[in-house]
Short mmCIF file of C-alpha atoms and ligand atoms in Angstrom, two decimals:
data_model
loop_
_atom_site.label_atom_id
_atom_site.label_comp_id
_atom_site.label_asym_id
_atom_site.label_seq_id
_atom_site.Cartn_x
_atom_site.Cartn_y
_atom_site.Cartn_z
CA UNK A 854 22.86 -16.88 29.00
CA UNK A 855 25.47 -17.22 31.79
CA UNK A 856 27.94 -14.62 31.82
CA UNK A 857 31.10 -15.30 33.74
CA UNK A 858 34.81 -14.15 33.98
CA UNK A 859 36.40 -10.88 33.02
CA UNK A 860 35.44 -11.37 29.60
CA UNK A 861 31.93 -10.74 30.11
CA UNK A 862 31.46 -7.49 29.07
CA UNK A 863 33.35 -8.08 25.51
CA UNK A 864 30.67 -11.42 25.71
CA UNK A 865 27.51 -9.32 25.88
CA UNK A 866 28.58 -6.29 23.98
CA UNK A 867 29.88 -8.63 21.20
CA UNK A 868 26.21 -10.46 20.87
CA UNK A 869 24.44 -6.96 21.16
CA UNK A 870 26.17 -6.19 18.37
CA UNK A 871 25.77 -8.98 16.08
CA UNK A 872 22.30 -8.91 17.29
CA UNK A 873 22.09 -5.09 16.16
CA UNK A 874 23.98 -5.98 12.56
CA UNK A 875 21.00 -8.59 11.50
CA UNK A 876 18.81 -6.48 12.04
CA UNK A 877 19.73 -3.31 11.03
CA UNK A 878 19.11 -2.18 7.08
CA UNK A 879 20.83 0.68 6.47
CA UNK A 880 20.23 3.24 3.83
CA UNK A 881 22.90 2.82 1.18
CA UNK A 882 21.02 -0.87 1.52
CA UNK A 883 18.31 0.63 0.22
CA UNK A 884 19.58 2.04 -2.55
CA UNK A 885 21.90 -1.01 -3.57
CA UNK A 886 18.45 -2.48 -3.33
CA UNK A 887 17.04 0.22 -5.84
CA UNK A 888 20.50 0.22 -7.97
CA UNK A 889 20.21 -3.75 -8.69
CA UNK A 890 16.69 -3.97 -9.00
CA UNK A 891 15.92 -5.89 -5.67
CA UNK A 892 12.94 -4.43 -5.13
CA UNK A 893 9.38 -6.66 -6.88
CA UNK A 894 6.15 -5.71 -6.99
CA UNK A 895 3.42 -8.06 -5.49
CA UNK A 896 -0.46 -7.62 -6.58
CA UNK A 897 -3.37 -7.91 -4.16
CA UNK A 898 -6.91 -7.81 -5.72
CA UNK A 899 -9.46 -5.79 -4.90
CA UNK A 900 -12.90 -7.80 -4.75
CA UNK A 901 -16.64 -6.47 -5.58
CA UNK A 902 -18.87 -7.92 -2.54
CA UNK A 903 -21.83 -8.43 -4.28
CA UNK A 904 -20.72 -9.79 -7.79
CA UNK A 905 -17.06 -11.25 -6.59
CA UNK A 906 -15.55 -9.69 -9.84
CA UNK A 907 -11.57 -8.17 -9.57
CA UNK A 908 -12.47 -4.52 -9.92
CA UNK A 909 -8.79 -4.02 -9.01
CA UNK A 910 -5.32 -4.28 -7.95
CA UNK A 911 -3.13 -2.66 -4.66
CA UNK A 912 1.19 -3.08 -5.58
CA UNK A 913 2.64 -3.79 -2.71
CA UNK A 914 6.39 -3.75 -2.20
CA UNK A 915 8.92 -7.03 -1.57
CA UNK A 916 12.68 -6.51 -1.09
CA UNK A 917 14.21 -9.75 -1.38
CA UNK A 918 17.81 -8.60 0.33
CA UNK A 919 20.11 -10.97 -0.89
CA UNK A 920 21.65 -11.96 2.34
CA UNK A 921 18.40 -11.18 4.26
CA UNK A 922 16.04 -12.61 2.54
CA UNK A 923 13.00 -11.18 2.21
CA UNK A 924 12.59 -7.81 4.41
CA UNK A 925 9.32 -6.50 5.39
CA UNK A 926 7.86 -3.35 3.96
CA UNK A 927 6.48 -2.35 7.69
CA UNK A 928 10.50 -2.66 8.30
CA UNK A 929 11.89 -0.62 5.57
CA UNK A 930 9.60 1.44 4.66
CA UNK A 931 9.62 4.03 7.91
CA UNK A 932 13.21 4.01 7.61
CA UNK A 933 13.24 5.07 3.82
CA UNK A 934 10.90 7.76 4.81
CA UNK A 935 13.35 9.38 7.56
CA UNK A 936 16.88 8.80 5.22
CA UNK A 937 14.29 10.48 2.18
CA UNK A 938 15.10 7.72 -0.34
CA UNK A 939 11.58 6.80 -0.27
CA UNK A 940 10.90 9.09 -2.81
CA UNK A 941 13.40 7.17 -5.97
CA UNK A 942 11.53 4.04 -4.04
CA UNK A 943 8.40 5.87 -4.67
CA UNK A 944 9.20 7.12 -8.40
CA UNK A 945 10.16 3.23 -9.06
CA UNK A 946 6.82 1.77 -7.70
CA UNK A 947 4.80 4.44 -9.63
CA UNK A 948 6.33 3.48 -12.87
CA UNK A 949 6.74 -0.76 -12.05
CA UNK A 950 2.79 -0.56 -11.87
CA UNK A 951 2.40 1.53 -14.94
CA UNK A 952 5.10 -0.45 -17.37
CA UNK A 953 3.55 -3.84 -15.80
CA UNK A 954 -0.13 -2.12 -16.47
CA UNK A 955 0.55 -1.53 -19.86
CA UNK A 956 3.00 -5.24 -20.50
CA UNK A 957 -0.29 -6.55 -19.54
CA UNK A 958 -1.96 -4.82 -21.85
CA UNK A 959 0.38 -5.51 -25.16
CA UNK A 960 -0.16 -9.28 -24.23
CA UNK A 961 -3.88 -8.68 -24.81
CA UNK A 962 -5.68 -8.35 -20.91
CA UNK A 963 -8.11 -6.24 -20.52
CA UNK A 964 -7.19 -2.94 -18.36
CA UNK A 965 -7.53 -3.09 -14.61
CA UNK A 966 -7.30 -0.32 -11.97
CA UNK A 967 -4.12 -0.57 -9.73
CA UNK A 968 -3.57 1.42 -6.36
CA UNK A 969 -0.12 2.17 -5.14
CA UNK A 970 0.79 3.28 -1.74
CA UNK A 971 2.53 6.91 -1.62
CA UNK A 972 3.56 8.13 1.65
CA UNK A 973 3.57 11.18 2.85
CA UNK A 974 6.98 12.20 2.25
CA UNK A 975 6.56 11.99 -0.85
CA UNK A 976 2.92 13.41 -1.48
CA UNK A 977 4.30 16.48 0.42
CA UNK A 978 6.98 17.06 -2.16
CA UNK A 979 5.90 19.89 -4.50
CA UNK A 980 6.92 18.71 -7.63
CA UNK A 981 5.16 15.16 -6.91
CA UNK A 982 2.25 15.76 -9.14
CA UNK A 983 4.51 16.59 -12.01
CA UNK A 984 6.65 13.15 -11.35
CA UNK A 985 3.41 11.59 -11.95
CA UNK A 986 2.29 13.29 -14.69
CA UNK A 987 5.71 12.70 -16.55
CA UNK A 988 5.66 8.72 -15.15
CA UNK A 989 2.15 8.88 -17.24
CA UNK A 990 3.63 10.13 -19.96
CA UNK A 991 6.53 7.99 -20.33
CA UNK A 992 4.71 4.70 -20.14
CA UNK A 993 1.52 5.63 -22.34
CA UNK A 994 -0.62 4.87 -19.12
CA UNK A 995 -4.51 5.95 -18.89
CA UNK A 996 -4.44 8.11 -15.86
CA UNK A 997 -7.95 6.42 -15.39
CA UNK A 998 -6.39 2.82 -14.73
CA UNK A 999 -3.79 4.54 -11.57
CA UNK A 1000 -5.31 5.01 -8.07
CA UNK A 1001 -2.77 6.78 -5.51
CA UNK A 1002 -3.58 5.47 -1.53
CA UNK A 1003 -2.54 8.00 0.63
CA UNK A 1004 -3.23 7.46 4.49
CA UNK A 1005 -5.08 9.55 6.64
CA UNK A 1006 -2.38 10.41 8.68
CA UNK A 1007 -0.21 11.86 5.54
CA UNK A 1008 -3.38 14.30 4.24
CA UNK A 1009 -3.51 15.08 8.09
CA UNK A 1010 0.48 16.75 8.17
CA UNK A 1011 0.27 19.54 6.07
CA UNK A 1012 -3.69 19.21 4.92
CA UNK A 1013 -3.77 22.63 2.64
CA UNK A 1014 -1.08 21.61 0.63
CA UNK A 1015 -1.79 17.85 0.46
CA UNK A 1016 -5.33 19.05 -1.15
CA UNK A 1017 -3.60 21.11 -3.96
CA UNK A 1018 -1.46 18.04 -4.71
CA UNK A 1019 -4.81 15.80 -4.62
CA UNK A 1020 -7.26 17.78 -6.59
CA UNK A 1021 -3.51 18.19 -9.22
CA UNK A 1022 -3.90 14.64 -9.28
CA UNK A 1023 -8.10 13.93 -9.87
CA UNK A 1024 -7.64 16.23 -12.44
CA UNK A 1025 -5.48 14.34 -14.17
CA UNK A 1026 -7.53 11.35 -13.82
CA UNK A 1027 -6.29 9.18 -10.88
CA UNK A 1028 -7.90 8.08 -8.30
CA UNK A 1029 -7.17 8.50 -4.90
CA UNK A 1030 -7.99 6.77 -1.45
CA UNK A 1031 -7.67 7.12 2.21
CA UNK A 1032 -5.56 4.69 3.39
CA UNK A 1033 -6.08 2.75 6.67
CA UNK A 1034 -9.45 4.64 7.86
CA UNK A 1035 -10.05 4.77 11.21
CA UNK A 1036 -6.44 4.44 12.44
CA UNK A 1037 -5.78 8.27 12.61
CA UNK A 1038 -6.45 11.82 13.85
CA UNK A 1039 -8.55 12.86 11.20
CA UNK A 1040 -12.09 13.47 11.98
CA UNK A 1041 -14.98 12.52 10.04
CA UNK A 1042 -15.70 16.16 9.32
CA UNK A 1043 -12.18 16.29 7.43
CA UNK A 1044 -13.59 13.61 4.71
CA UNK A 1045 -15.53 16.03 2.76
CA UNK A 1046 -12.80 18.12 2.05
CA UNK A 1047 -10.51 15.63 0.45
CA UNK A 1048 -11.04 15.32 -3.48
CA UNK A 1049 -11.41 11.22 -2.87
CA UNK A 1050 -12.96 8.27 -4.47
CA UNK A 1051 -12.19 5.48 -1.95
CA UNK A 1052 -12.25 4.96 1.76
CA UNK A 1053 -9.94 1.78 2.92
CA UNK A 1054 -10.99 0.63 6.46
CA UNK A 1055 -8.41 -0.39 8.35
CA UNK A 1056 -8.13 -3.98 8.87
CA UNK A 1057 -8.00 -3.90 12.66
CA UNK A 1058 -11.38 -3.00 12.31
CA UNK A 1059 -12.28 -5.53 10.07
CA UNK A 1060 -10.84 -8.41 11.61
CA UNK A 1061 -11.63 -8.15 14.73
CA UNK A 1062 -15.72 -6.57 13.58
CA UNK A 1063 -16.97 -10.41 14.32
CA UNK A 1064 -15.41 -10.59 17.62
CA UNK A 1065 -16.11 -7.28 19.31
CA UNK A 1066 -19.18 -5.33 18.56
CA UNK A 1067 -17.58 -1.96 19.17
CA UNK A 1068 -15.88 -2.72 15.82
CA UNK A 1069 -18.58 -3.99 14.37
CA UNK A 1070 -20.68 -0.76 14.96
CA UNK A 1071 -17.28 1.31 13.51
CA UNK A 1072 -17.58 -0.68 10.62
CA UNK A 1073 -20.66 0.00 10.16
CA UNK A 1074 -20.89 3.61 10.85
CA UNK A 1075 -17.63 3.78 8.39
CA UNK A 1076 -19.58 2.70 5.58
CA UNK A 1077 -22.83 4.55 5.75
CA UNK A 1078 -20.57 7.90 6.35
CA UNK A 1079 -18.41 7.09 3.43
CA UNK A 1080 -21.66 6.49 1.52
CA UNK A 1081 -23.23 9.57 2.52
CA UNK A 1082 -20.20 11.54 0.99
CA UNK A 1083 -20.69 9.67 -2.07
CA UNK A 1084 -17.62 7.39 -1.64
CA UNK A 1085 -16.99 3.96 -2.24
CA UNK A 1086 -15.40 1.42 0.57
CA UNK A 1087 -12.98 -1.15 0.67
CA UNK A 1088 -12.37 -3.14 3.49
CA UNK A 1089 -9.09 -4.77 4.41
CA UNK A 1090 -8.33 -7.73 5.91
CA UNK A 1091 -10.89 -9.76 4.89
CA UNK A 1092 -9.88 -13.55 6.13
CA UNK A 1093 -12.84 -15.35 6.04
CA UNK A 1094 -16.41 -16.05 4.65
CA UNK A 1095 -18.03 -14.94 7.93
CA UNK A 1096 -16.63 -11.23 7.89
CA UNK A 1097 -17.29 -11.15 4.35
CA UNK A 1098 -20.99 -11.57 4.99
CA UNK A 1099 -21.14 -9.15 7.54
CA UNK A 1100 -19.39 -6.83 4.94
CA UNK A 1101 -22.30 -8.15 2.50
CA UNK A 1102 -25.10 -6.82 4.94
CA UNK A 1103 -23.59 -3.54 5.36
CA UNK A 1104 -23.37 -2.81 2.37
CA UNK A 1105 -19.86 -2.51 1.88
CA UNK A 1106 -18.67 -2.10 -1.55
CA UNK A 1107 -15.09 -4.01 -2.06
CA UNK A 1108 -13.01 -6.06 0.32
CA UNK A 1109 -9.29 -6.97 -0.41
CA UNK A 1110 -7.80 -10.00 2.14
CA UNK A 1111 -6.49 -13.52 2.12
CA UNK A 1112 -9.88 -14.88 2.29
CA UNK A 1113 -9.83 -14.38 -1.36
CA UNK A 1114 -6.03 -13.78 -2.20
CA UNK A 1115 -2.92 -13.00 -0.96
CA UNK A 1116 -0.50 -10.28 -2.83
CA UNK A 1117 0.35 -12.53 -5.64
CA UNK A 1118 3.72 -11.84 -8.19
CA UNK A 1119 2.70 -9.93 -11.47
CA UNK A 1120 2.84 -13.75 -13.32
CA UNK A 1121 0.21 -15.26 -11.11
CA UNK A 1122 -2.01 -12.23 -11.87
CA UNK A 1123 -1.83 -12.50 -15.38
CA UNK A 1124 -2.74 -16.59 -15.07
CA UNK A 1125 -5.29 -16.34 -12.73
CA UNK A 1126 -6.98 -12.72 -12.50
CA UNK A 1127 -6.78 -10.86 -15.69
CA UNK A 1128 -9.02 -11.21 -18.60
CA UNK A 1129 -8.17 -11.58 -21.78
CA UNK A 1130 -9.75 -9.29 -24.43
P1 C2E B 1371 -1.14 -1.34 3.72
O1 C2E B 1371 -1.06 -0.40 2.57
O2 C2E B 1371 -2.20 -1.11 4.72
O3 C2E B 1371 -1.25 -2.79 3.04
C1 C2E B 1371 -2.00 -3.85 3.58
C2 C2E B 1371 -1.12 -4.87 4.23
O4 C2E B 1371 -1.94 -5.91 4.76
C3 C2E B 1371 -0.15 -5.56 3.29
O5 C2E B 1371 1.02 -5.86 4.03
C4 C2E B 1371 -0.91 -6.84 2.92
O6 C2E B 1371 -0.06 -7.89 2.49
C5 C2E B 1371 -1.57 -7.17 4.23
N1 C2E B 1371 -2.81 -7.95 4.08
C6 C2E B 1371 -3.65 -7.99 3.02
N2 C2E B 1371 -4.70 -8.80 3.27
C7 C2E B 1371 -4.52 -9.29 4.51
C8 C2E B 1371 -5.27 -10.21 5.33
O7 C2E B 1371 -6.33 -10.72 4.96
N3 C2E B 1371 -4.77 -10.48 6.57
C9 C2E B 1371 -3.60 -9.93 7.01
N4 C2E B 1371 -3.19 -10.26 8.22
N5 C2E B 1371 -2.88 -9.05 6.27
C10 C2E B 1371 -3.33 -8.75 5.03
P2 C2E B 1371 2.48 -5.58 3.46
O8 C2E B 1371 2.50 -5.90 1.99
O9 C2E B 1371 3.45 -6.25 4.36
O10 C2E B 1371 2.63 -4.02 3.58
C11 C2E B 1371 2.67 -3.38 4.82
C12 C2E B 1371 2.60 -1.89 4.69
O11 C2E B 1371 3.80 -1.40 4.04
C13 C2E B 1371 1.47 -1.41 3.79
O12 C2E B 1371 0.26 -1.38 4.52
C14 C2E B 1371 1.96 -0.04 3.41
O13 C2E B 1371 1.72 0.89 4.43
C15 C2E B 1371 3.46 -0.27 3.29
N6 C2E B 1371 3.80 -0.47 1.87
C16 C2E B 1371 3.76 -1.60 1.13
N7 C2E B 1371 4.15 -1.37 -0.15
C17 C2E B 1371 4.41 -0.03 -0.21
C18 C2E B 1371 4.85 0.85 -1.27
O14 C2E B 1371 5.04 0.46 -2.42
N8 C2E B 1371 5.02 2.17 -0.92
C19 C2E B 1371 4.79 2.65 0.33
N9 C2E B 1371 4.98 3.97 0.58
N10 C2E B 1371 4.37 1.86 1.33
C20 C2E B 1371 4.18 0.54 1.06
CA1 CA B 1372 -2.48 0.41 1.13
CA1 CA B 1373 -4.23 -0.23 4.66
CA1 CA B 1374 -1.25 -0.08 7.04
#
C-alpha cells in the first residue's frame, strides 16, 4: 500500500490494528462461547480396514463465533490451554459426547465407541480422573463406550503422573490412545509403559506414505511396533483409496480420513452411521 503524508504512521498503525482485532480471540470469548453454548460437537468415524465397518467415533470441536464465523480448533485451542479455560471446555466436551452417546441410545442405536481429545492441561490436573468418573456418573454412560486421546507430547510433560491418571482411567473402563504418533519426543521404548489401547499415526505420515518412501517405511515400522506391544492402530488422514491399500497391506487396523468421511454434525451420524437395534 502507498503510504504518504504526515498521516502515515496513524495509516499503518490504524490497519495493524484492525488487522490484529480480526484476528485475535480473546479469552472472555471463549467463555461467552462456553456461557451461550457456541461451542458443537462434530463426529469423525473411525473405519475397520479389512471389513469397512464404523468401529467408532473421534468429537471434534466447532466454535461457530457469531461474528467470526466458524474459528478453528488449531486456533483456539492453544490459546485456551495457556488462559486455563480449556479445562470447563474440556469438562463440556467430555459430557456433549456422553449425553449425545446415550440420546443416541434412548432413540434405539446401537452403542458405539467415541474418542475425545484431552490435552494436557487438563490430563495433568489431579482431580481429572474424578471429573470423569463423576461425568460417567451423571449421564449413565458405559465407561466401555468412552476412549480419551491424549498426545504423545502431553504423556511426555510430566510422564509419572500422567501414568497414575491413565491406569485411574483403564481401570475405570476407558480407553485411551496416543494421539498424533510419530510427531513427538517420545521414544518407542516409552510405549510400553503407557496403560494404552490405541496408537493414532499422525497424518503427516500417512499422507504423504505414497509419495515418499521414508514415510512409507515409518508407517510401516509404526504398525508392526504397535502390534508387537499388543496395540491396535489407527491411521489418520486417510484421503484416498490408494493409501488405504497400502494401509490394507500393512496390516493396519483402522483408518479415520475424508476418503471415507469428514467430521460430520451428531444428526448426520445418526442418519447415516449408526445402527439401529
Ligand atoms: P487431531 O486430534 O489430530 O484431529 C484430526 C484433525 O484432522 C481434525 O482437524 C480433522 O478434522 C482433520 N482430518 C481428519 N481427516 C482428515 C483428512 O483426511 N485430511 C485432512 N487434511 N484432515 C483431516 P480439526 O477438527 O480441525 O482439529 C484440529 C485439532 O484440534 C485436533 O487434531 C486436536 O488436536 C484439536 N481438537 C479438536 N477438537 C478438540 C477437543 O475437543 N479438545 C481438544 N483438547 N482438542 C481438540
Ligand atoms: Ca485426535
Ligand atoms: Ca491426530
Ligand atoms: Ca493433531
Amino acid at each position: 500500500c502507498k503510504l504518504n503524508g504526515r498521516n502515515h504512521t496513524l495509516f499503518f498503525s490504524e490497519t495493524m490494528e484492525e488487522d490484529y482485532n480480526e484476528n485475535l480471540i480473546l479469552d472472555a470469548d471463549i467463555r461467552k462461547a462456553l456461557y451461550n453454548k457456541e461451542f458443537e460437537l462434530y463426529y469423525q468415524p473411525q473405519i475397520n480396514v479389512i471389513t469397512g465397518e464404523v468401529i467408532g467415533l473421534e468429537a471434534l470441536i466447532r466454535w461457530m463465533h457469531p461474528k467470526k464465523g466458524p474459528v478453528s480448533p488449531a486456533k483456539f485451542i492453544p490459546l485456551a490451554e495457556e488462559s486455563g479455560v480449556i479445562t470447563q471446555i474440556g469438562e463440556w466436551v467430555i459430557r456433549e459426547a456422553c449425553q449425545q452417546h446415550q440420546t443416541w441410545l434412548k432413540e434405539g442405536y446401537e452403542p458405539i465407541r467415541i474418542a475425545v481429545n484431552v490435552s494436557a492441561i487438563e490430563l495433568q490436573r489431579t482431580d481429572f480422573s474424578e471429573k470423569v468418573r463423576s461425568i460417567l456418573t451423571e449421564t449413565n454412560m458405559d465407561p466401555h463406550f468412552l476412549e480419551i486421546e491424549i498426545t504423545e507430547n502431553s504423556v511426555m510433560q510430566n510422564t509419572e503422573e500422567c501414568i497414575l491418571t491413565m491406569n485411574c482411567l483403564r481401570k475405570m473402563g476407558i480407553s485411551l490412545s496416543i494421539d498424533d504418533f510419530g510427531t513427538g519426543y517420545s521414544s518407542f521404548g516409552y510405549l510400553k509403559q503407557f496403560p494404552i489401547n490405541y496408537l493414532k499415526i499422525d497424518q503427516s505420515f500417512v499422507r504423504s506414505a505414497l509419495k515418499e518412501q521414508s514415510s512409507a517405511a515409518i508407517v510401516k515400522a509404526m504398525i508392526q511396533l504397535a502390534h508387537n506391544f499388543g496395540l491396535r492402530v489407527v491411521a489418520e488422514g486417510v484421503e484416498d483409496e490408494a493409501i488405504l491399500s497400502l494401509l490394507k497391506a500393512e496390516n493396519c487396523d483402522f483408518y479415520q480420513g475424508y476418503f471415507y468421511s469428514k467430521p460430520i454434525r451428531a444428526v448426520d451420524i445418526k442418519e447415516r452411521i449408526l445402527k439401529a437395534k
